[in-house]
Structure formats: C-alpha cells, structure tokens
XYZ file of C-alpha atoms in Angstrom:
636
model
C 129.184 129.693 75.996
C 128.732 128.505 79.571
C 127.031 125.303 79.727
C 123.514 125.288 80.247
C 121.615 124.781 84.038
C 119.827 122.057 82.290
C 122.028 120.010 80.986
C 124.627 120.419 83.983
C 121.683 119.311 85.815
C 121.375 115.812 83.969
C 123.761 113.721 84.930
C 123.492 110.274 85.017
C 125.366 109.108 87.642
C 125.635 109.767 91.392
C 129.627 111.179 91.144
C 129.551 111.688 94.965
C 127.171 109.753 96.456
C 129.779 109.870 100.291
C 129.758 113.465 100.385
C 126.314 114.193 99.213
C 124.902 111.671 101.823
C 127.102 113.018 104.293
C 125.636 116.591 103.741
C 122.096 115.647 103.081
C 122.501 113.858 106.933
C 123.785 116.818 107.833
C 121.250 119.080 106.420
C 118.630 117.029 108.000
C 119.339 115.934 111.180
C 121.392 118.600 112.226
C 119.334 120.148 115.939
C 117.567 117.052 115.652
C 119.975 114.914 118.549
C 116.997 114.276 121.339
C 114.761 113.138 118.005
C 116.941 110.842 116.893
C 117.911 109.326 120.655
C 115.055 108.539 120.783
C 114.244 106.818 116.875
C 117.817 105.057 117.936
C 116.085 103.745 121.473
C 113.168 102.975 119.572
C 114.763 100.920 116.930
C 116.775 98.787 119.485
C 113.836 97.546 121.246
C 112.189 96.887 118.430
C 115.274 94.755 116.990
C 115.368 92.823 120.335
C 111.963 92.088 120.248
C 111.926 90.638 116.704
C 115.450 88.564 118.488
C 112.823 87.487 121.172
C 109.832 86.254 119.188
C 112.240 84.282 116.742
C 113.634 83.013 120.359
C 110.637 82.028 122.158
C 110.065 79.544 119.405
C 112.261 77.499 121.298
C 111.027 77.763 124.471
C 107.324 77.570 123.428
C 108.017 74.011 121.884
C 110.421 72.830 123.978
C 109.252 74.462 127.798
C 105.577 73.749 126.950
C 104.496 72.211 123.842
C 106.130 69.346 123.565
C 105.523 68.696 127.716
C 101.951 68.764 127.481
C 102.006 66.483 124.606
C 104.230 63.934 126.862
C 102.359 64.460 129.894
C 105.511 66.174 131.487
C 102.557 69.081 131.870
C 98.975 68.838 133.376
C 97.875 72.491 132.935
C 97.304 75.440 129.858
C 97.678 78.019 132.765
C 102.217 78.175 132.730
C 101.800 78.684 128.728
C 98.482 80.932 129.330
C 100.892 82.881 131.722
C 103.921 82.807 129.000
C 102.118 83.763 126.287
C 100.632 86.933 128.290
C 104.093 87.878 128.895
C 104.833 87.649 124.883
C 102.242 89.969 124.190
C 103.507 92.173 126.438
C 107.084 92.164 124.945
C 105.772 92.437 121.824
C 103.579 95.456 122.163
C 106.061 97.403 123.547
C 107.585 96.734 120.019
C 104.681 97.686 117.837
C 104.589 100.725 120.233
C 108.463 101.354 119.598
C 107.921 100.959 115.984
C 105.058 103.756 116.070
C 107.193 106.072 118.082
C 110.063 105.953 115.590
C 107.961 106.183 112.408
C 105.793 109.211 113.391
C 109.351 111.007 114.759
C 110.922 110.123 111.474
C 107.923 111.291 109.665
C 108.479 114.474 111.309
C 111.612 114.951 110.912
C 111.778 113.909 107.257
C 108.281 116.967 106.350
C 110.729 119.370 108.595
C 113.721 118.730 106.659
C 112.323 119.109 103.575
C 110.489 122.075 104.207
C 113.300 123.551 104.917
C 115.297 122.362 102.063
C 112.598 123.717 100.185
C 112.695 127.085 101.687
C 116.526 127.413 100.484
C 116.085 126.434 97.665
C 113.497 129.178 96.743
C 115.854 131.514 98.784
C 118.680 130.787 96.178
C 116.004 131.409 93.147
C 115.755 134.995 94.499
C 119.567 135.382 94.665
C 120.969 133.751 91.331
C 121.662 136.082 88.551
C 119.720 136.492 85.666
C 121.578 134.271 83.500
C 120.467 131.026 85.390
C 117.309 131.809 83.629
C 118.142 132.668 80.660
C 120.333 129.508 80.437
C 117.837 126.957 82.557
C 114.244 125.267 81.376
C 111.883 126.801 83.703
C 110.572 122.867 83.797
C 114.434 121.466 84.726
C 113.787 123.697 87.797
C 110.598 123.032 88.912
C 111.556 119.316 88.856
C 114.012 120.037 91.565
C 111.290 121.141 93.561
C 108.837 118.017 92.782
C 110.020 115.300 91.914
C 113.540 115.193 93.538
C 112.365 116.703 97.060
C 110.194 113.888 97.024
C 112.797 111.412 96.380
C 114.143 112.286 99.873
C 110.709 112.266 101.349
C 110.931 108.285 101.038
C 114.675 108.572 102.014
C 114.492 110.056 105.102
C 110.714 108.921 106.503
C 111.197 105.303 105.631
C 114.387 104.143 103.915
C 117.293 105.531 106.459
C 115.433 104.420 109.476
C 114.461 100.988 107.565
C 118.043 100.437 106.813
C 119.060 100.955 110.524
C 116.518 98.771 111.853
C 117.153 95.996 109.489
C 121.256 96.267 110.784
C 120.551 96.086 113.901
C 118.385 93.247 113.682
C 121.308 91.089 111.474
C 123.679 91.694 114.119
C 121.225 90.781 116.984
C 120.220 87.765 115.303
C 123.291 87.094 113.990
C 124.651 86.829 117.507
C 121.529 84.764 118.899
C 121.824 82.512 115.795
C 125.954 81.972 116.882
C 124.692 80.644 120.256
C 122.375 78.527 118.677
C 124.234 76.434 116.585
C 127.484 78.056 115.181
C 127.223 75.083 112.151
C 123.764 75.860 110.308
C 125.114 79.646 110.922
C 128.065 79.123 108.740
C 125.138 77.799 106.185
C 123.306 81.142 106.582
C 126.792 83.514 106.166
C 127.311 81.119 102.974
C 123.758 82.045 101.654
C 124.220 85.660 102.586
C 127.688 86.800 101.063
C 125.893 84.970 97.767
C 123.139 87.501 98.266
C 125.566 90.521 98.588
C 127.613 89.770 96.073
C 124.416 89.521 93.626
C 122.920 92.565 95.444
C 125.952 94.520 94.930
C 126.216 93.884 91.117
C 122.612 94.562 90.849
C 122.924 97.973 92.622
C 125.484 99.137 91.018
C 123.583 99.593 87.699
C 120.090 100.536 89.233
C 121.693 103.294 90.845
C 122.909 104.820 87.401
C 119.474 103.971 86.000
C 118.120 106.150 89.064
C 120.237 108.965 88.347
C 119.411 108.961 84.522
C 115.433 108.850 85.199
C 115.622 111.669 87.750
C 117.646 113.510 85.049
C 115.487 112.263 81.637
C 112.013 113.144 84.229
C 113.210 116.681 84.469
C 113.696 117.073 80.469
C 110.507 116.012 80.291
C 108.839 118.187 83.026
C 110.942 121.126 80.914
C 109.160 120.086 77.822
C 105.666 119.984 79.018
C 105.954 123.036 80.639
C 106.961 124.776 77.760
C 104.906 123.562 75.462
C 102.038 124.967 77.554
C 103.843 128.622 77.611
C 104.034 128.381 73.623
C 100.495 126.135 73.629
C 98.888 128.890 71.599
C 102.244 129.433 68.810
C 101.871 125.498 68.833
C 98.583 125.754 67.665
C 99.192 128.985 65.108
C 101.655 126.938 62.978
C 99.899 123.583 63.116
C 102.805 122.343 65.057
C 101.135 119.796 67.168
C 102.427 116.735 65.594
C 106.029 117.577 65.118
C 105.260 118.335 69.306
C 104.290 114.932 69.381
C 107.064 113.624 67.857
C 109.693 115.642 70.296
C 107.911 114.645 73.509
C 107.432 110.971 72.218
C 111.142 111.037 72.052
C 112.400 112.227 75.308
C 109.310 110.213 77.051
C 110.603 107.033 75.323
C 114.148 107.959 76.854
C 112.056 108.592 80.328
C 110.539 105.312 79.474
C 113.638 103.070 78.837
C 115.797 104.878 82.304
C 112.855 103.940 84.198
C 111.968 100.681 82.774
C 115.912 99.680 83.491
C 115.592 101.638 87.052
C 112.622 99.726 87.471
C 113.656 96.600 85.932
C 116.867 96.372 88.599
C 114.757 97.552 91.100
C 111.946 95.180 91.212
C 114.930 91.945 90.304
C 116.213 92.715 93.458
C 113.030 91.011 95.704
C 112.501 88.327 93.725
C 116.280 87.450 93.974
C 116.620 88.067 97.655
C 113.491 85.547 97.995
C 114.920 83.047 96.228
C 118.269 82.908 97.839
C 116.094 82.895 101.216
C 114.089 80.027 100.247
C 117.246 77.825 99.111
C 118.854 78.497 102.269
C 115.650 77.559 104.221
C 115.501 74.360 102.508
C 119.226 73.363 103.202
C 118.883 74.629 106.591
C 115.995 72.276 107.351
C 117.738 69.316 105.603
C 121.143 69.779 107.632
C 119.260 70.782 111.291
C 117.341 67.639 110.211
C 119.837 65.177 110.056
C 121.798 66.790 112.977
C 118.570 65.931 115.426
C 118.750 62.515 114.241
C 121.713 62.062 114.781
C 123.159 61.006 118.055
C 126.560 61.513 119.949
C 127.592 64.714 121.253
C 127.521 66.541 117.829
C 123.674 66.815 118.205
C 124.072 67.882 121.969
C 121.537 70.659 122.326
C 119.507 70.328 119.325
C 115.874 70.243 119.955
C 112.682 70.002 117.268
C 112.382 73.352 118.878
C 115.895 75.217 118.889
C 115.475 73.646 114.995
C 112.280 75.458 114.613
C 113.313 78.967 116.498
C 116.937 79.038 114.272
C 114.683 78.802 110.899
C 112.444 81.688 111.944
C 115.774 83.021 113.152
C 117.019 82.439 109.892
C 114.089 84.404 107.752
C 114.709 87.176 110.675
C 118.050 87.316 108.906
C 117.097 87.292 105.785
C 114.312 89.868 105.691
C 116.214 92.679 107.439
C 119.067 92.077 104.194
C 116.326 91.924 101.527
C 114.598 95.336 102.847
C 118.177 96.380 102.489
C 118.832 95.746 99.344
C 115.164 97.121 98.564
C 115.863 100.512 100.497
C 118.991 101.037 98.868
C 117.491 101.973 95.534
C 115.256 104.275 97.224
C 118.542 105.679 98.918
C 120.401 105.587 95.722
C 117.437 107.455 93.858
C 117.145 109.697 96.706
C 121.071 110.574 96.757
C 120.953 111.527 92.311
C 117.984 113.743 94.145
C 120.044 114.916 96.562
C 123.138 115.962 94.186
C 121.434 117.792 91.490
C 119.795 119.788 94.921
C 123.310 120.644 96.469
C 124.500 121.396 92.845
C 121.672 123.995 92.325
C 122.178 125.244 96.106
C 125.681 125.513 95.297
C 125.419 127.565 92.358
C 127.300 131.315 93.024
C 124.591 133.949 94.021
C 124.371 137.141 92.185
C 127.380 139.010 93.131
C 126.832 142.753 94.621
C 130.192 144.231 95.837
C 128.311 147.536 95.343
C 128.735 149.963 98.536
C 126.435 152.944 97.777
C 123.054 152.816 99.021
C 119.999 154.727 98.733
C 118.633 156.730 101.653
C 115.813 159.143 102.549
C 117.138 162.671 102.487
C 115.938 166.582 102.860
C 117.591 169.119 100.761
C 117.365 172.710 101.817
C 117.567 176.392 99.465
C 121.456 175.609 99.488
C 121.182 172.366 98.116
C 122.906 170.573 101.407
C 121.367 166.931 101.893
C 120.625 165.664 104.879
C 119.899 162.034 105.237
C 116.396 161.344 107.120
C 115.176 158.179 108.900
C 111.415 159.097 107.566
C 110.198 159.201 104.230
C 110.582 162.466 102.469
C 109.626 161.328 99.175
C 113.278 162.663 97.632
C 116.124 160.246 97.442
C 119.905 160.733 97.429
C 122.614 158.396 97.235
C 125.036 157.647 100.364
C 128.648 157.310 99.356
C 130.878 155.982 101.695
C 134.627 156.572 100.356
C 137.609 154.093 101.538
C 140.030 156.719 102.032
C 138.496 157.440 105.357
C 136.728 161.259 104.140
C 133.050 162.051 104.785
C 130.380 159.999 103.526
C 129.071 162.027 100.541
C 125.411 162.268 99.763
C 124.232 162.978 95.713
C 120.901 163.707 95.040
C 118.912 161.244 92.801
C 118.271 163.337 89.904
C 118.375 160.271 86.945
C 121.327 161.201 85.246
C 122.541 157.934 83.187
C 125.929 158.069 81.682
C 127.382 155.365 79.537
C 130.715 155.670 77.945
C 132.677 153.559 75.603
C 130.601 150.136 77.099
C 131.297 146.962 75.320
C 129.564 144.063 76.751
C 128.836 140.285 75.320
C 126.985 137.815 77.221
C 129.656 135.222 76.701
C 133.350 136.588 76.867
C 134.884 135.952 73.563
C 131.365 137.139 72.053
C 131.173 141.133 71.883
C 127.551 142.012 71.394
C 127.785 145.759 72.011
C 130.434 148.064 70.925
C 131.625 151.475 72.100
C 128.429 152.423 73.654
C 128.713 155.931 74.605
C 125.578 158.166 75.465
C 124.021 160.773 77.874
C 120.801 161.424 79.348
C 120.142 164.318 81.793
C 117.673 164.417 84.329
C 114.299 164.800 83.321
C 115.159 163.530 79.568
C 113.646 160.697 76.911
C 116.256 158.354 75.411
C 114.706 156.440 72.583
C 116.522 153.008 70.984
C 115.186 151.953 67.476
C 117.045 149.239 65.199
C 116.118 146.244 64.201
C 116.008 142.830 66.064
C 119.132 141.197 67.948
C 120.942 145.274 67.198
C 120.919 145.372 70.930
C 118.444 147.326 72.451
C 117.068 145.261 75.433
C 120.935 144.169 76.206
C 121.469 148.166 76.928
C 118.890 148.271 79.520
C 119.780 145.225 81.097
C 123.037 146.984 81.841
C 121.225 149.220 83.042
C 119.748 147.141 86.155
C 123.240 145.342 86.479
C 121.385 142.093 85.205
C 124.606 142.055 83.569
C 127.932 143.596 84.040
C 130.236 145.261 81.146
C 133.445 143.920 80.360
C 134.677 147.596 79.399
C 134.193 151.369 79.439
C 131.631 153.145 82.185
C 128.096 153.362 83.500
C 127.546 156.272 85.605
C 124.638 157.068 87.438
C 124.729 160.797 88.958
C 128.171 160.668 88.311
C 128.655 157.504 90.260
C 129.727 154.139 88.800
C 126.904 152.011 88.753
C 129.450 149.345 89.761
C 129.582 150.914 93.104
C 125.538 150.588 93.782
C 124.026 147.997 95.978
C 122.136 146.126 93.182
C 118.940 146.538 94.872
C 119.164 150.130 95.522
C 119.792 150.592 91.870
C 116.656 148.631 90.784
C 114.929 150.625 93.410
C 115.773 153.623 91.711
C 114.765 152.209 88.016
C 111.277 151.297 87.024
C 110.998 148.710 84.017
C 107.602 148.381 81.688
C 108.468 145.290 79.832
C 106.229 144.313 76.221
C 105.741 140.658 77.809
C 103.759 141.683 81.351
C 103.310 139.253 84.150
C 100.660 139.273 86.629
C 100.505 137.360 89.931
C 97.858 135.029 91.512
C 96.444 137.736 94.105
C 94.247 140.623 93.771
C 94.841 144.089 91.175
C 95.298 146.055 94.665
C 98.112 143.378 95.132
C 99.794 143.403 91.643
C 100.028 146.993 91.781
C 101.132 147.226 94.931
C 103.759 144.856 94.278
C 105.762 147.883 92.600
C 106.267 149.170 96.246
C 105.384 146.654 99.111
C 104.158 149.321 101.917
C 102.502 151.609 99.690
C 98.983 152.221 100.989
C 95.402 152.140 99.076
C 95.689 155.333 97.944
C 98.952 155.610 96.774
C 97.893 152.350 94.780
C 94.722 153.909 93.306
C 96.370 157.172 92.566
C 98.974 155.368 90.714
C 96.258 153.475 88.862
C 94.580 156.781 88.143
C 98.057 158.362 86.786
C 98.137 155.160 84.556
C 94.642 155.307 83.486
C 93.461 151.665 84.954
C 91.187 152.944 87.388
C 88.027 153.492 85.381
C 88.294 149.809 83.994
C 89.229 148.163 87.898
C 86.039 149.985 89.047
C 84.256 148.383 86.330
C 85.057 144.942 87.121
C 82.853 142.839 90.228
C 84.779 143.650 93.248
C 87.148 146.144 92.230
C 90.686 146.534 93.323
C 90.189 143.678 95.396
C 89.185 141.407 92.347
C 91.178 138.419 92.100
C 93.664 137.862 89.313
C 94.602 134.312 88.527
C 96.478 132.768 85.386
C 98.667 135.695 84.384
C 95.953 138.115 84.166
C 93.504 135.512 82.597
C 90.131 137.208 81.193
C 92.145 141.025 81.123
C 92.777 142.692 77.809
C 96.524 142.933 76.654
C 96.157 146.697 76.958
C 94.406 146.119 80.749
C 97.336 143.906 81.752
C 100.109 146.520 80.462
C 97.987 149.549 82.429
C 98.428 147.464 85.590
C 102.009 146.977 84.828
C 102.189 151.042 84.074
C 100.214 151.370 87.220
C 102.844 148.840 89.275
C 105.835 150.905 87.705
C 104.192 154.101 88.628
C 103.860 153.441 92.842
C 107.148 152.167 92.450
C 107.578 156.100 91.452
C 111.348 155.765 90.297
C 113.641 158.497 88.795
C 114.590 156.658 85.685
C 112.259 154.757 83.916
C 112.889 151.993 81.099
C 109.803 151.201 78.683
C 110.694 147.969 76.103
C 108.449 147.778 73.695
C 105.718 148.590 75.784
C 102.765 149.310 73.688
C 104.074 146.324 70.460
C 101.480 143.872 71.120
C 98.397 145.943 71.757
C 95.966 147.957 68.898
C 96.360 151.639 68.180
C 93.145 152.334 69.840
C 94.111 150.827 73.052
C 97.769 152.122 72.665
C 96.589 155.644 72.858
C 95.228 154.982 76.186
C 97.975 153.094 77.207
C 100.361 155.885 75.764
C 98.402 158.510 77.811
C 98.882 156.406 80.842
C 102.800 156.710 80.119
C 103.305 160.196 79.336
C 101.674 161.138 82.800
C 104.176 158.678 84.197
C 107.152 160.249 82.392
C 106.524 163.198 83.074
C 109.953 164.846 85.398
C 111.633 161.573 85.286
C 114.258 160.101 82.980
C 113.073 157.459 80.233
C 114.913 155.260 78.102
C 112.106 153.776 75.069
C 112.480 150.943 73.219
C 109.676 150.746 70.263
C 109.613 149.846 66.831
C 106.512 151.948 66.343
C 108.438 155.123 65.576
C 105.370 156.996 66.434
C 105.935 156.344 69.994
C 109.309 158.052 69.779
C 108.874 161.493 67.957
C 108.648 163.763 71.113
C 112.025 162.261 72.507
C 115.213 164.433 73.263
C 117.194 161.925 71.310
C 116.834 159.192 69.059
C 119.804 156.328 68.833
C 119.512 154.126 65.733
C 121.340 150.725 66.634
C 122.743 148.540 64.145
C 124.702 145.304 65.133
C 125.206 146.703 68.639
C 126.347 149.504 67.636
C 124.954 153.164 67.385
C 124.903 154.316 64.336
C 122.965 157.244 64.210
C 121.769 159.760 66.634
C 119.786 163.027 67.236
C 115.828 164.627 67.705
C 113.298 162.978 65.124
C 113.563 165.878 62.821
C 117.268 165.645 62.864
C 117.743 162.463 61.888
C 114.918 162.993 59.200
C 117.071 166.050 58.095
C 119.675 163.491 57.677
C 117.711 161.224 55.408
C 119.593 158.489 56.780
C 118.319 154.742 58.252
C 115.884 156.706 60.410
C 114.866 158.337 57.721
C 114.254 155.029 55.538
C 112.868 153.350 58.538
C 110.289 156.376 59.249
C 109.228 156.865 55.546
C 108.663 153.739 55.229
C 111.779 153.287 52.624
C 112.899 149.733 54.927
C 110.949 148.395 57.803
C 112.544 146.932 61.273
C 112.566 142.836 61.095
C-alpha cells in the first residue's frame, strides 16, 4: 500500500536543505529585483554606520576628549559640532533600517500569500486518494504552523543574516587597520565560536525538523478527535484519548524541548565566548599602550576603546547568526514538507471528450450551441483526423468485466459487468466492505480500473475530461456537508450561476422549501458549523436540493436516507423520487425498502455480484436477497 501523506510528511531531517532554500528564494523573491536593491542599499548603510559609530570612538576620545581634559581645547562648540554630525550619520541608519524592515515585511506577507494560494490550488487538483491516505490535521499544519515558520524566515531572519555579514566584513576590515595583532585575538575567539556553533546547529536543526513533523501529528490528532468528539463520548473513550494524545504531545514535548534546548544554548554560548575575548582583548591592548618603542606606535586609550566596541560589533552580528540560523533551519524543514506537498502529482485527466450545449432537431442531428439549451451532448474529437462526433447525453452507464483494487496487488472488485439504460434505477445491496461505494467511485473517475470497461453513452469514460464527467453525475452522499454561507449558497453550490429561482425550484422539487421559509431570514439564513442547529433529514434535503440544480443525467444516491427516522425518510424519499424521475440512478441502501421499485437489484458479496434481477425476481429466487429481505440474515 502506498505510504501514507502523513507519515511521508514527517521527516525528521532537512534531506535538502541547498535546493529547498534555493527554491524557497526563488519562490519568494522572484519579480521582487527593485525591492530587494533597495533592502541591499539599505543594509549597506546601515552596516557602515554601525563601522562608523564603533569608529568615532576613537576620534571622540582622542580629537576631543582627551584635549579638553589637557587643555589642548578651550571650547564644547568643535565636539557640539561633531556630535551633530553623528546624529546625522546615524539617523540615516535608523532610517535605513526602517526602510529595509517594512520592504522585507512586505515582501515576506506577499510571498506567503502566495505560497498559500498554491498550495490550496494543489488541494483542488490532487486525487482523491491524498485524502483518503492524509490526516486532515497533517494538512492543515502545512498551512499554519509551517507557513509561519517562513514568516520569521523571510521578514527577519534572511535580512538579519545579511546585515550581520556585512557588518563582520566591514568591521573586520576597519578592525585590520586598527591593529592587525588584537585582530588575530578576535579571529582566534571567533573560529572557537563557529566551530561550537556549528556542532550545536547541526543537531538543533534535526530537532527542528522533528517538532515541525511531531506538531503536525498532533494538530492531526486534535482535529480528529473533535470530528469523532461525539463517538468519543458514546463509548466512554475519553481516557484512553487521553492517553494517545499524552503520548504524541510528550514526543511534541521532548523534539521541542531538544529544539529548544539547542536553540536557546546557542546565546548564552556566543556571550560567553564574547566576554572572554573582551577580557583578553583589554588585557593585551593594555599592555601594548604601556608599552613603548615602535610596537605601540599608534595605540591610543582611544583607538583601544573604539577596537573593543569594534570588537562586540563583531561579535554581535555572529551571535544573531548563529541565533537566525535555527529560525532558518526551522523555516527550511517548513519549507520541504511545503515543496513536497506542492510537488505531489495532480489528478491526472488525459480525457479528451467534453461536454457542450447542443440542439437536437426531429432527425435527431445535434448541433452544438454557445447558449444554454438545457440538453447536453458529448463532443468527440477522434485522432484519425474524421469529424468531431457529437452523442447525446442520455445516462447510459456501461460497465463490463471491471476489476479494480485500490492498491495494485489488492483486487477489491471482480468481473464487474452491468447495464443501465437511460432513464433506469440501479440498486447495490450487500453487506459492508462487498463494494458498493468503490463502484460509484469508478463511476466519477475518483479512481481508475486496472481492467475491463466503463462506458458512458457508448464512450469510454477514460476518454472524458474528469470534470465534464462529474458535471454530468450528481452524488447524494449518507455523510452531507454543508458550508459556512447561506442555504441560497449551499444549494447553489450544485451549479455556481444558477439563479434564485432555479435554486428555490430545486428546493421545492426536493421538498426543503416549506422548512427554509420557516426559518428567520429564509434562503438567505446563514449556515455555520456543518449545518449546526438543522435536522439530519433538513441537512440531506439541502444536499437533495444542491444535487437537484446541479440537474445531472445520472444520479448516484449512497445510503442516502441510513441515518435519518422513517418519518423523516418519507419526506426525504419524496424529495428523491421527484428528483429521479427521467434520469438514471444508481442506489446504495441497506434499507431494502428504499429499493423495491428499481429496474434491477445487484446483490454484492466480496466485490463481487452475486445475484441480480427486479425485487420480485430475486424473491422468486429465494436466494441472499431473499434472506436479507425476509429478514432470514441481516446486512452487518
């Protein structure tokens, strides 16, 4: 079986951590070359301004200072004058530090808006087996939790780091001219620091990857939990609930506190190493202004003074490294399991066939139309260069000798072979897991056979566009779903640019009008929750009422009126014979009351069928529909 979304999603490491920055840079900055002139402008003023007030240090001790101490100066007003000049230089770089951080800011809520817009944009286009095989939870995380990793990436960390480079090499320069000795003393101190920083990084950055991937297990959890929150409560399962989330929150618990652990080690270290080397620079510069001969040409109390400040200006910039970098590493474990989820192969359509507006006249020659006629017919292009063909949609559904399993070497239906003409009601019965649902997911190409045929109008559904197919099938699931919005909007999700009357007369057809009237704004009441404070049997007549604007040919109804009571299923049942009526209906039920009136009745066992015919038929037969009906066995 393929490997589940989830757990392809947790990994604990960053395996390509050059490529995946390399692409997230890409994916963010890419249009973005004025914007990030500019940060880049921005940044080197502000580095040579942190250079220059480390510098003036020198001069402010040495120039003034120390003159007017000596008497060498009679006057505040040449230091008033310097110091105005300072201030100067050094708004300009608070102002280039505010013009960089609001552009990054920018750029950083642009870029992940759009990464966020993708990544819905690939929901829409993965198959159905990403679901089926992902924790609804694993995904959402993608969209919390590790979008936001990037948010502190790209606003603060990437810029940080460039900043603090810049500012190294500018002081590390500056520092050279100085005094070349008490920089060796610095370099000393600093390889130290990247050797420890290195080691230290190495294992936050797998602790990183393994929280991002133990905080989406977790997310997965919770969030089903509250889907099953009421099952939870049925069986008194609440401690053994306990007990499962305690144990994948202690994991959570343990990545982060060793994520957190390396992560917080890293300051303290960096601090340390800065304050040793700010003691044995002071000691050494010390001696070396005592000292006399030309060794200590050039040293000053105040070239002394400006290389320590130099010296914590070189030291900073390399801590806030080694701080960013865990951001950047926790960002980048982000950044892969987004790319890998981005990356995942769309639903595949090689399906040619589309569906088109058409007129038919007394002859029964279709003509395609660019207005809606309210009749359908499929367009058939062929490859061998003839005419395009056009076939009427009648809802013919052909299946012949189909075996399908969702994994390959796992066969879960066998020699499916049945008809249904135009106009006709197919009914499944047979117990759980015999394979019922799996036929009408074949149906909608949710999945595709690995033998035999599916023909629909005598065309291979195989040929289809996928979404002209759905178009042309309308599904009425047991399990309904209702969106945030109002029950104008639910229904008219079923067909996007229907208009208020189409919706209400579809309502009407599915008897939910009466009850929307009654409710305090009708149509336009809101709905929030899944259909919070609606009936089971007013949430399914909205769903009838959705499928029945959609107005399809061929119809699929699974187990549409199980979880609802026989008084409301009669209304409900009403709702779907008017519905039925001239189309094509495949029923799944395993109230065999639902089924008598159909033109044929499969009984599947084990994915296969095993008997067939009209209800009295089969009861002619006395055969499993006959047990099942009389009451002889029931379906599990």
């Amino acid at each position: 079986m393929p490997e589940p979304m989830n757990r392809r999603m947790g990994a604990t490491t960053v395996k390509h951590g050059g490529k995946t920055f390399r692409r997230l840079f890409s994916e963010v900055f890419c249009g973005k070359g004025l914007s990030l002139t500019v940060v880049f402008a921005c940044i080197i003023v502000s580095a040579l301004v942190t250079v220059f007030v480390s510098s003036m240090i020198e001069t402010l001790i040495d120039d003034y200072v120390t003159p007017l101490i000596t008497g060498g100066l009679d006057s505040f007003a040449p230091l008033l004058a310097a110091m105005t000049r300072w201030a100067a230089i050094m708004a300009c770089g608070v102002l280039s530090v505010y013009v960089y951080s609001r552009i990054m800011v920018t750029i950083a809520q642009d870029a992940l808006m759009n990464i966020r817009d993708k990544m819905f944009e690939k929901l829409q286009r993965l198959p159905v087996s990403y679901y089926d095989q992902t924790q609804h939870g694993a995904t959402m995380s993608l969209f919390t939790n590790d979008v936001d990793t990037l948010q502190q990436m790209i606003g603060q960390s990437l810029v940080g780091i460039v900043s603090s480079l810049l500012t190294v090499i500018m002081v590390l320069v500056t520092m050279i001219r100085n005094s070349w000795q008490l920089t060796l003393v610095v370099i000393a101190a600093t390889l130290i620091l990247m050797y420890v920083t290195k080691s230290v990084a190495k294992k936050s950055g797998r602790n990183f990857a393994a929280q991002q991937a133990n905080l989406a297990r977790v997310n997965g959890f919770i969030e089903e939990m509250i889907n099953g929150s009421k099952v939870v409560k049925v069986f008194c399962h609440e401690e053994e609930s306990e007990k499962d989330f305690d144990a994948i929150n202690e994991q959570l618990c343990e990545t982060m506190t060793r994520a957190g652990s390396y992560s917080n080690v890293m300051g303290p270290i960096t601090m340390n190493i800065g304050n040793l080397q700010y003691v044995v620079l002071v000691f050494i510069g010390s001696a070396i202004c005592i000292m006399a001969g030309d060794f200590a040409s050039g040293y000053t109390v105040g070239m002394l003074a400006a290389f320590l400040q130099l010296s914590r200006s070189f030291a900073n910039p390399i801590s806030q490294i080694a701080q960013q970098a865990n951001f950047i590493l926790m960002a980048l474990a982000g950044a892969e399991r987004i790319f890998d989820f981005l990356d995942r192969e769309n639903e595949v359509d090689n399906g040619y066939v589309t569906l088109v507006n058409c007129t038919e006249d007394e002859s029964g020659n279709v003509t395609e139309s660019e207005e809606r006629t309210g009749k359908w017919a499929w367009k058939h292009p062929h490859t061998d260069g003839s005419p395009v063909t056009y076939t009427p949609v009648r809802g013919s559904i052909e299946m012949h000798d189909v075996d399908f399993g969702y994994v390959q070497d796992k066969i879960v239906l066998h020699d499916i072979t049945l008809y249904a003409k135009p106009g006709q009601k197919i009914a499944f019965v047979g117990s759980t897991g015999a394979g019922k649902t799996t036929i009408t997911n074949l149906l909608n190409r949710f999945y595709d056979i690995q033998d035999g045929k599916i023909r629909f109008d005598g065309i291979n559904i195989n040929k289809i566009k996928k979404d002209d197919l759905r178009h042309s099938l309308g599904m009425i699931l047991q399990d309904t779903h209702l969106f945030s919005g109002t029950i104008m909007e639910n229904i008219r999700f079923g067909k996007l640019d229907a208009t208020d009357d189409e919706v209400i007369a579809a309502a009407k057809l599915a008897n939910a009008h009466d009850f929307i009237m009654m409710m305090s704004d009708g149509y336009n009441t809101m709905i929030e929750n899944d259909g919070e404070g609606l009936s089971q049997g007013q949430r399914q007549l909205l769903s009838i009422a959705r499928a029945a604007v959609a107005d399809p040919p061929v119809l699929v109804m699974d187990e549409a009126t199980s979880s609802i009571d026989t008084h409301t299923e009669t209304l409900v049942q009403s709702g779907m014979d008017r519905l039925m009526e001239g189309r094509t209906v495949f029923v799944i039920a395993h109230r065999l009351s639902t089924v008598r009136n159909s033109n044929c009745i499969m009984v599947l066992d084990h994915g296969r069928i095993i008997e067939r015919g009209t209800h009295d038929e089969l009861l002619a037969a006395k055969g499993v529909y006959y047990r099942l009906y009389t009451g002889a066995f029931e379906l599990e």
